[in-house]
mmCIF file of C-alpha atoms in Angstrom:
data_model
loop_
_atom_site.group_PDB
_atom_site.id
_atom_site.type_symbol
_atom_site.label_atom_id
_atom_site.label_comp_id
_atom_site.label_asym_id
_atom_site.label_seq_id
_atom_site.Cartn_x
_atom_site.Cartn_y
_atom_site.Cartn_z
ATOM 1 C CA MET A 9 57.342 -164.675 -98.745
ATOM 2 C CA GLU A 10 56.620 -167.164 -95.513
ATOM 3 C CA TYR A 11 58.365 -168.707 -93.232
ATOM 4 C CA GLU A 12 57.883 -171.740 -90.494
ATOM 5 C CA PHE A 13 58.726 -170.754 -87.213
ATOM 6 C CA TYR A 14 59.278 -173.869 -84.788
ATOM 7 C CA ILE A 15 58.949 -172.412 -81.299
ATOM 8 C CA ASP A 16 60.452 -175.766 -79.816
ATOM 9 C CA VAL A 17 63.562 -175.414 -82.006
ATOM 10 C CA PHE A 18 63.866 -171.759 -81.113
ATOM 11 C CA PHE A 19 63.590 -172.474 -77.462
ATOM 12 C CA LEU A 20 66.137 -175.382 -77.692
ATOM 13 C CA VAL A 21 68.931 -172.969 -79.393
ATOM 14 C CA GLY A 22 68.021 -170.234 -76.749
ATOM 15 C CA PHE A 23 68.627 -172.731 -73.999
ATOM 16 C CA TYR A 24 72.096 -173.807 -75.456
ATOM 17 C CA LEU A 25 73.344 -169.858 -76.212
ATOM 18 C CA ASN A 26 72.061 -169.191 -72.834
ATOM 19 C CA LEU A 27 73.769 -172.423 -70.859
ATOM 20 C CA LEU A 28 77.119 -171.280 -72.878
ATOM 21 C CA SER A 29 76.597 -167.582 -71.517
ATOM 22 C CA LEU A 30 76.250 -168.709 -67.928
ATOM 23 C CA PHE A 31 79.303 -170.998 -68.183
ATOM 24 C CA LEU A 32 81.338 -168.342 -69.495
ATOM 25 C CA THR A 33 79.796 -165.937 -66.882
ATOM 26 C CA SER A 34 80.646 -168.541 -63.764
ATOM 27 C CA ALA A 35 84.422 -168.470 -65.281
ATOM 28 C CA CYS A 36 84.512 -164.542 -65.188
ATOM 29 C CA LEU A 37 82.974 -164.480 -61.698
ATOM 30 C CA HIS A 38 85.480 -167.308 -60.500
ATOM 31 C CA GLN A 39 82.115 -169.232 -59.220
ATOM 32 C CA LYS A 40 81.676 -172.653 -58.558
ATOM 33 C CA CYS A 41 78.098 -174.091 -59.931
ATOM 34 C CA SER A 42 75.985 -177.061 -60.431
ATOM 35 C CA VAL A 43 75.126 -178.052 -64.272
ATOM 36 C CA ALA A 44 71.210 -178.376 -63.091
ATOM 37 C CA ARG A 45 71.340 -174.810 -61.614
ATOM 38 C CA LEU A 46 72.923 -173.363 -64.912
ATOM 39 C CA GLY A 47 70.042 -175.560 -66.905
ATOM 40 C CA LEU A 48 67.282 -174.359 -64.965
ATOM 41 C CA ALA A 49 68.536 -170.729 -65.392
ATOM 42 C CA ALA A 50 69.379 -171.185 -69.153
ATOM 43 C CA ALA A 51 65.420 -172.517 -69.428
ATOM 44 C CA ILE A 52 63.930 -169.503 -67.687
ATOM 45 C CA GLY A 53 65.686 -167.227 -69.882
ATOM 46 C CA SER A 54 64.991 -169.220 -73.131
ATOM 47 C CA PHE A 55 61.487 -169.512 -71.958
ATOM 48 C CA TRP A 56 61.475 -165.529 -71.374
ATOM 49 C CA ASN A 57 62.647 -165.039 -75.048
ATOM 50 C CA SER A 58 60.342 -167.458 -76.584
ATOM 51 C CA ILE A 59 57.179 -165.476 -74.970
ATOM 52 C CA LEU A 60 58.598 -162.436 -76.283
ATOM 53 C CA ILE A 61 58.995 -163.566 -80.154
ATOM 54 C CA VAL A 62 55.473 -165.145 -80.133
ATOM 55 C CA PHE A 63 53.797 -162.114 -78.111
ATOM 56 C CA PRO A 64 55.790 -159.150 -78.691
ATOM 57 C CA PHE A 65 53.602 -157.101 -76.302
ATOM 58 C CA LEU A 66 56.284 -154.831 -75.155
ATOM 59 C CA PRO A 67 58.539 -152.056 -76.803
ATOM 60 C CA SER A 68 61.863 -153.153 -77.912
ATOM 61 C CA GLY A 69 63.662 -150.763 -75.423
ATOM 62 C CA ALA A 70 61.435 -152.046 -72.580
ATOM 63 C CA GLU A 71 62.071 -155.721 -73.504
ATOM 64 C CA LEU A 72 65.700 -155.116 -73.530
ATOM 65 C CA LEU A 73 65.645 -153.285 -70.107
ATOM 66 C CA ILE A 74 63.612 -155.971 -68.509
ATOM 67 C CA THR A 75 65.649 -158.956 -69.965
ATOM 68 C CA LEU A 76 68.968 -157.402 -68.739
ATOM 69 C CA THR A 77 67.879 -156.405 -65.474
ATOM 70 C CA VAL A 78 64.831 -158.735 -63.907
ATOM 71 C CA ILE A 79 65.410 -161.854 -66.364
ATOM 72 C CA GLY A 80 69.036 -161.442 -65.996
ATOM 73 C CA SER A 81 68.984 -161.258 -62.078
ATOM 74 C CA VAL A 82 66.699 -164.178 -61.789
ATOM 75 C CA MET A 83 69.010 -166.151 -64.018
ATOM 76 C CA LEU A 84 72.082 -165.451 -62.037
ATOM 77 C CA MET A 85 70.307 -165.876 -58.407
ATOM 78 C CA ILE A 86 69.232 -169.337 -59.755
ATOM 79 C CA ALA A 87 72.441 -170.425 -61.263
ATOM 80 C CA PHE A 88 75.004 -169.168 -58.382
ATOM 81 C CA ARG A 89 73.419 -169.722 -55.001
ATOM 82 C CA GLY A 90 73.950 -167.095 -52.540
ATOM 83 C CA ILE A 91 75.276 -164.432 -55.178
ATOM 84 C CA ILE A 92 72.959 -161.918 -53.824
ATOM 85 C CA SER A 93 74.289 -162.174 -50.134
ATOM 86 C CA ASP A 94 77.481 -160.946 -51.549
ATOM 87 C CA GLY A 95 76.121 -157.573 -52.035
ATOM 88 C CA ILE A 96 74.521 -155.441 -54.777
ATOM 89 C CA SER A 97 77.669 -154.688 -56.224
ATOM 90 C CA ARG A 98 78.441 -158.362 -56.785
ATOM 91 C CA LEU A 99 75.157 -158.671 -58.289
ATOM 92 C CA VAL A 100 75.452 -155.915 -60.963
ATOM 93 C CA ARG A 101 79.029 -157.156 -61.885
ATOM 94 C CA ALA A 102 77.697 -160.284 -62.562
ATOM 95 C CA GLU A 103 74.811 -159.177 -64.735
ATOM 96 C CA GLY A 104 77.584 -157.171 -66.724
ATOM 97 C CA CYS A 105 79.482 -160.225 -67.371
ATOM 98 C CA LEU A 106 76.226 -162.221 -68.324
ATOM 99 C CA PHE A 107 75.502 -159.332 -70.566
ATOM 100 C CA LEU A 108 78.952 -159.798 -72.315
ATOM 101 C CA SER A 109 79.099 -163.160 -72.335
ATOM 102 C CA ALA A 110 75.708 -163.332 -73.832
ATOM 103 C CA GLY A 111 76.712 -160.909 -76.599
ATOM 104 C CA LEU A 112 79.852 -162.782 -77.441
ATOM 105 C CA VAL A 113 78.039 -166.238 -77.627
ATOM 106 C CA ASN A 114 75.483 -165.213 -79.623
ATOM 107 C CA GLY A 115 77.848 -162.876 -81.954
ATOM 108 C CA CYS A 116 79.747 -166.061 -82.492
ATOM 109 C CA TYR A 117 76.853 -167.993 -83.513
ATOM 110 C CA SER A 118 75.574 -165.349 -86.023
ATOM 111 C CA PHE A 119 78.888 -164.849 -87.312
ATOM 112 C CA SER A 120 79.845 -168.622 -87.871
ATOM 113 C CA CYS A 121 76.735 -169.475 -89.844
ATOM 114 C CA GLN A 122 76.664 -166.042 -92.006
ATOM 115 C CA GLN A 123 80.423 -165.957 -92.687
ATOM 116 C CA PHE A 124 81.088 -169.606 -92.812
ATOM 117 C CA CYS A 125 77.882 -170.661 -94.289
ATOM 118 C CA LEU A 126 77.444 -173.138 -91.398
ATOM 119 C CA THR A 127 73.940 -174.860 -90.731
ATOM 120 C CA ASP A 128 72.340 -174.043 -87.331
ATOM 121 C CA LEU A 129 73.721 -177.096 -86.057
ATOM 122 C CA GLU A 130 77.232 -176.716 -87.048
ATOM 123 C CA GLY A 131 77.197 -172.758 -85.898
ATOM 124 C CA LEU A 132 75.933 -174.388 -82.516
ATOM 125 C CA VAL A 133 78.521 -177.011 -82.480
ATOM 126 C CA PHE A 134 81.165 -174.370 -83.337
ATOM 127 C CA THR A 135 80.176 -171.779 -81.110
ATOM 128 C CA GLY A 136 80.192 -174.474 -78.166
ATOM 129 C CA PHE A 137 83.908 -175.321 -79.137
ATOM 130 C CA ILE A 138 84.846 -171.642 -78.922
ATOM 131 C CA GLY A 139 82.875 -171.034 -75.764
ATOM 132 C CA ALA A 140 84.344 -174.027 -73.859
ATOM 133 C CA LEU A 141 87.799 -172.774 -75.080
ATOM 134 C CA LEU A 142 87.248 -169.401 -73.812
ATOM 135 C CA GLU A 143 85.832 -170.584 -70.264
ATOM 136 C CA GLN A 144 89.239 -172.478 -69.646
ATOM 137 C CA LEU A 145 91.295 -169.637 -70.802
ATOM 138 C CA ILE A 146 89.360 -167.538 -68.306
ATOM 139 C CA ARG A 147 89.432 -169.808 -65.576
ATOM 140 C CA ARG A 148 93.176 -170.199 -65.903
ATOM 141 C CA TYR A 149 93.749 -166.417 -66.284
ATOM 142 C CA ILE A 150 91.891 -165.841 -62.913
ATOM 143 C CA SER A 151 93.415 -168.519 -61.243
ATOM 144 C CA VAL A 152 97.051 -167.565 -62.010
ATOM 145 C CA ARG A 153 96.212 -163.839 -61.165
ATOM 146 C CA GLY A 154 94.860 -165.281 -57.606
ATOM 147 C CA LYS A 155 98.228 -166.964 -57.090
ATOM 148 C CA ILE A 156 100.123 -163.780 -57.277
ATOM 149 C CA GLY A 157 97.922 -161.962 -54.598
ATOM 150 C CA GLU A 158 94.955 -160.428 -56.613
ATOM 151 C CA ASP A 159 92.508 -162.470 -55.561
ATOM 152 C CA ARG A 160 89.746 -160.621 -53.495
ATOM 153 C CA TYR A 161 87.346 -161.720 -50.688
ATOM 154 C CA GLN A 162 84.075 -160.256 -49.058
ATOM 155 C CA VAL A 163 84.255 -160.328 -45.451
ATOM 156 C CA SER A 164 81.715 -159.183 -42.901
ATOM 157 C CA LEU A 165 82.981 -158.050 -39.337
ATOM 158 C CA TYR A 166 80.586 -157.912 -36.766
ATOM 159 C CA TYR A 167 80.873 -155.916 -33.337
ATOM 160 C CA LYS A 168 78.327 -154.819 -31.115
ATOM 161 C CA ASP A 169 75.382 -156.082 -33.012
ATOM 162 C CA ARG A 170 76.899 -153.950 -35.662
ATOM 163 C CA GLU A 171 78.161 -155.099 -39.416
ATOM 164 C CA LYS A 172 80.856 -153.536 -41.577
ATOM 165 C CA ARG A 173 81.818 -154.917 -44.979
ATOM 166 C CA PHE A 174 85.206 -154.999 -46.247
ATOM 167 C CA LEU A 175 86.845 -156.243 -49.444
ATOM 168 C CA ALA A 176 89.736 -158.214 -48.480
ATOM 169 C CA LEU A 177 93.447 -159.220 -49.550
ATOM 170 C CA ALA A 178 94.448 -162.402 -48.433
ATOM 171 C CA ASP A 179 98.169 -161.749 -48.046
ATOM 172 C CA SER A 180 100.750 -164.889 -47.547
ATOM 173 C CA GLY A 181 103.262 -162.448 -46.094
ATOM 174 C CA ASN A 182 101.081 -161.422 -43.173
ATOM 175 C CA ARG A 183 102.640 -163.254 -40.264
ATOM 176 C CA LEU A 184 101.155 -160.915 -37.699
ATOM 177 C CA CYS A 185 99.879 -163.048 -34.783
ATOM 178 C CA VAL A 186 98.882 -162.577 -31.208
ATOM 179 C CA PRO A 187 101.967 -163.065 -28.757
ATOM 180 C CA GLY A 188 101.378 -166.396 -26.871
ATOM 181 C CA SER A 189 98.583 -167.741 -28.357
ATOM 182 C CA GLY A 190 99.722 -167.354 -31.932
ATOM 183 C CA LYS A 191 96.187 -166.467 -33.110
ATOM 184 C CA PRO A 192 96.309 -164.743 -36.835
ATOM 185 C CA VAL A 193 95.698 -161.207 -37.076
ATOM 186 C CA SER A 194 93.841 -159.228 -39.772
ATOM 187 C CA LEU A 195 94.302 -155.725 -40.917
ATOM 188 C CA ILE A 196 91.918 -152.641 -41.294
ATOM 189 C CA SER A 197 92.584 -148.901 -41.698
ATOM 190 C CA TYR A 198 91.366 -146.746 -38.849
ATOM 191 C CA LYS A 199 89.090 -144.722 -41.352
ATOM 192 C CA ASP A 200 87.177 -147.539 -41.641
ATOM 193 C CA CYS A 201 86.497 -147.740 -38.065
ATOM 194 C CA ILE A 202 84.759 -144.410 -38.182
ATOM 195 C CA GLY A 203 80.935 -145.215 -37.243
ATOM 196 C CA PHE A 204 81.661 -148.813 -36.659
ATOM 197 C CA CYS A 205 83.853 -149.158 -33.665
ATOM 198 C CA GLU A 206 86.171 -146.386 -33.016
ATOM 199 C CA GLU A 207 85.559 -146.322 -29.503
ATOM 200 C CA VAL A 208 86.297 -149.633 -27.756
ATOM 201 C CA SER A 209 86.070 -150.590 -24.168
ATOM 202 C CA GLY A 210 89.370 -152.376 -24.290
ATOM 203 C CA GLY A 211 92.245 -153.569 -26.678
ATOM 204 C CA PHE A 212 95.961 -154.325 -26.606
ATOM 205 C CA TYR A 213 98.978 -153.920 -28.503
ATOM 206 C CA ILE A 214 100.762 -156.394 -31.024
ATOM 207 C CA PRO A 215 104.426 -156.280 -31.689
ATOM 208 C CA TYR A 216 105.210 -156.115 -35.438
ATOM 209 C CA HIS A 217 108.139 -155.596 -37.832
ATOM 210 C CA ALA A 218 108.177 -155.076 -41.553
ATOM 211 C CA VAL A 219 110.765 -155.535 -43.982
ATOM 212 C CA GLY A 220 112.255 -151.990 -44.682
ATOM 213 C CA THR A 221 110.625 -150.706 -41.637
ATOM 214 C CA GLU A 222 111.707 -150.201 -37.869
ATOM 215 C CA ARG A 223 109.901 -152.385 -35.290
ATOM 216 C CA GLY A 224 106.683 -151.042 -33.747
ATOM 217 C CA THR A 225 103.316 -152.111 -32.050
ATOM 218 C CA LEU A 226 99.746 -151.988 -33.497
ATOM 219 C CA PHE A 227 96.720 -151.486 -31.648
ATOM 220 C CA ALA A 228 94.313 -154.598 -31.673
ATOM 221 C CA MET A 229 90.849 -155.664 -30.788
ATOM 222 C CA GLN A 230 89.034 -158.790 -30.559
ATOM 223 C CA PHE A 231 85.441 -158.527 -32.721
ATOM 224 C CA GLU A 232 82.567 -160.721 -32.382
ATOM 225 C CA ARG A 233 82.696 -162.592 -35.528
ATOM 226 C CA MET A 234 84.033 -162.516 -39.103
ATOM 227 C CA GLU A 235 82.353 -163.948 -41.848
ATOM 228 C CA ILE A 236 84.647 -164.596 -45.086
ATOM 229 C CA LYS A 237 82.998 -165.107 -48.423
ATOM 230 C CA LYS A 238 84.451 -166.369 -51.821
ATOM 231 C CA ASP A 239 82.668 -168.418 -54.716
ATOM 232 C CA GLY A 240 79.646 -169.369 -52.819
ATOM 233 C CA ARG A 241 81.903 -170.449 -49.727
ATOM 234 C CA THR A 242 81.601 -168.919 -46.318
ATOM 235 C CA LYS A 243 84.115 -169.590 -43.443
ATOM 236 C CA SER A 244 83.205 -168.211 -40.132
ATOM 237 C CA ILE A 245 85.751 -166.949 -37.549
ATOM 238 C CA ASP A 246 84.737 -166.548 -34.039
ATOM 239 C CA CYS A 247 86.319 -163.846 -32.006
ATOM 240 C CA PRO A 248 88.649 -162.552 -34.426
ATOM 241 C CA VAL A 249 91.686 -160.294 -33.623
ATOM 242 C CA VAL A 250 91.994 -157.671 -35.760
ATOM 243 C CA ALA A 251 94.684 -154.765 -35.730
ATOM 244 C CA ILE A 252 94.253 -151.395 -36.892
ATOM 245 C CA VAL A 253 96.788 -149.100 -38.891
ATOM 246 C CA LYS A 254 96.553 -145.375 -39.262
ATOM 247 C CA GLU A 255 97.051 -145.396 -43.267
ATOM 248 C CA ARG A 256 95.278 -146.614 -46.125
ATOM 249 C CA LEU A 257 96.095 -150.518 -46.804
ATOM 250 C CA SER A 258 95.316 -149.903 -50.790
ATOM 251 C CA VAL A 259 96.811 -146.795 -52.649
ATOM 252 C CA ASN A 260 94.027 -147.415 -55.425
ATOM 253 C CA GLY A 261 91.292 -148.481 -52.826
ATOM 254 C CA ASP A 262 90.944 -151.925 -54.523
ATOM 255 C CA PHE A 263 90.823 -153.705 -51.020
ATOM 256 C CA SER A 264 90.332 -152.265 -47.529
ATOM 257 C CA MET A 265 91.195 -155.580 -45.549
ATOM 258 C CA ILE A 266 94.284 -157.829 -45.208
ATOM 259 C CA LEU A 267 93.621 -161.114 -43.995
ATOM 260 C CA PRO A 268 96.097 -163.750 -42.777
ATOM 261 C CA GLU A 269 96.418 -166.668 -45.028
ATOM 262 C CA ALA A 270 95.124 -169.109 -42.500
ATOM 263 C CA TYR A 271 91.369 -167.540 -42.970
ATOM 264 C CA VAL A 272 91.254 -168.266 -46.537
ATOM 265 C CA PRO A 273 88.723 -170.739 -47.374
ATOM 266 C CA GLU A 274 89.470 -173.871 -48.832
ATOM 267 C CA GLU A 275 88.803 -174.602 -52.422
#
């Protein structure tokens, strides 16, 4: 039995499915992106798959490994500008989202064609509809989740030519500010200062009062700069004031810094 293989059709189908996968990934990461960059990334992935189908020069395990790591990383760095600057953990998370999205999209396409007896074109249209619906549901869920205080921000704090990175929570209830100037104040734990800024030449105390607690003071200091990153946007704060608390800010460790709402990058 002989089959006719059309490489151009294979490339276009792969390009379409890669594009859907990247759209779902952008929704999972809550990452803004341009259609042109997504299209270029999808084309690179489809081109790689076309090479493998015509010239199967690698073992199947090596093909999968290179596709998931090298090609996946290249696609993500092209599709989402600045994602590598957010740290390796962010890139690994994005690769996981892309892998799951690709599995979902390709599975939906294969299932619709086999179980519903759809043509290839009808299967692509059906998969596109399901993908668009999932993309909107994911973005709506993440948007609602962010409104109840679960959004996280990558923060870089600079002090005496040293940098420390934090995963920060933007807390609308954080009204702590410098007396007189009214400058917003962030919070970090003393444990995170070890090896970074535990020895300081100057600082000052800020009065505070929280619900259910007595009044007190927090030691604060002025850093050189703070960079707040979220969804490809970066906000730089010169001479930020940060108060240091003795206890951990998060019980489960899902954030290590609290930002005032005024420092959150605008959408």
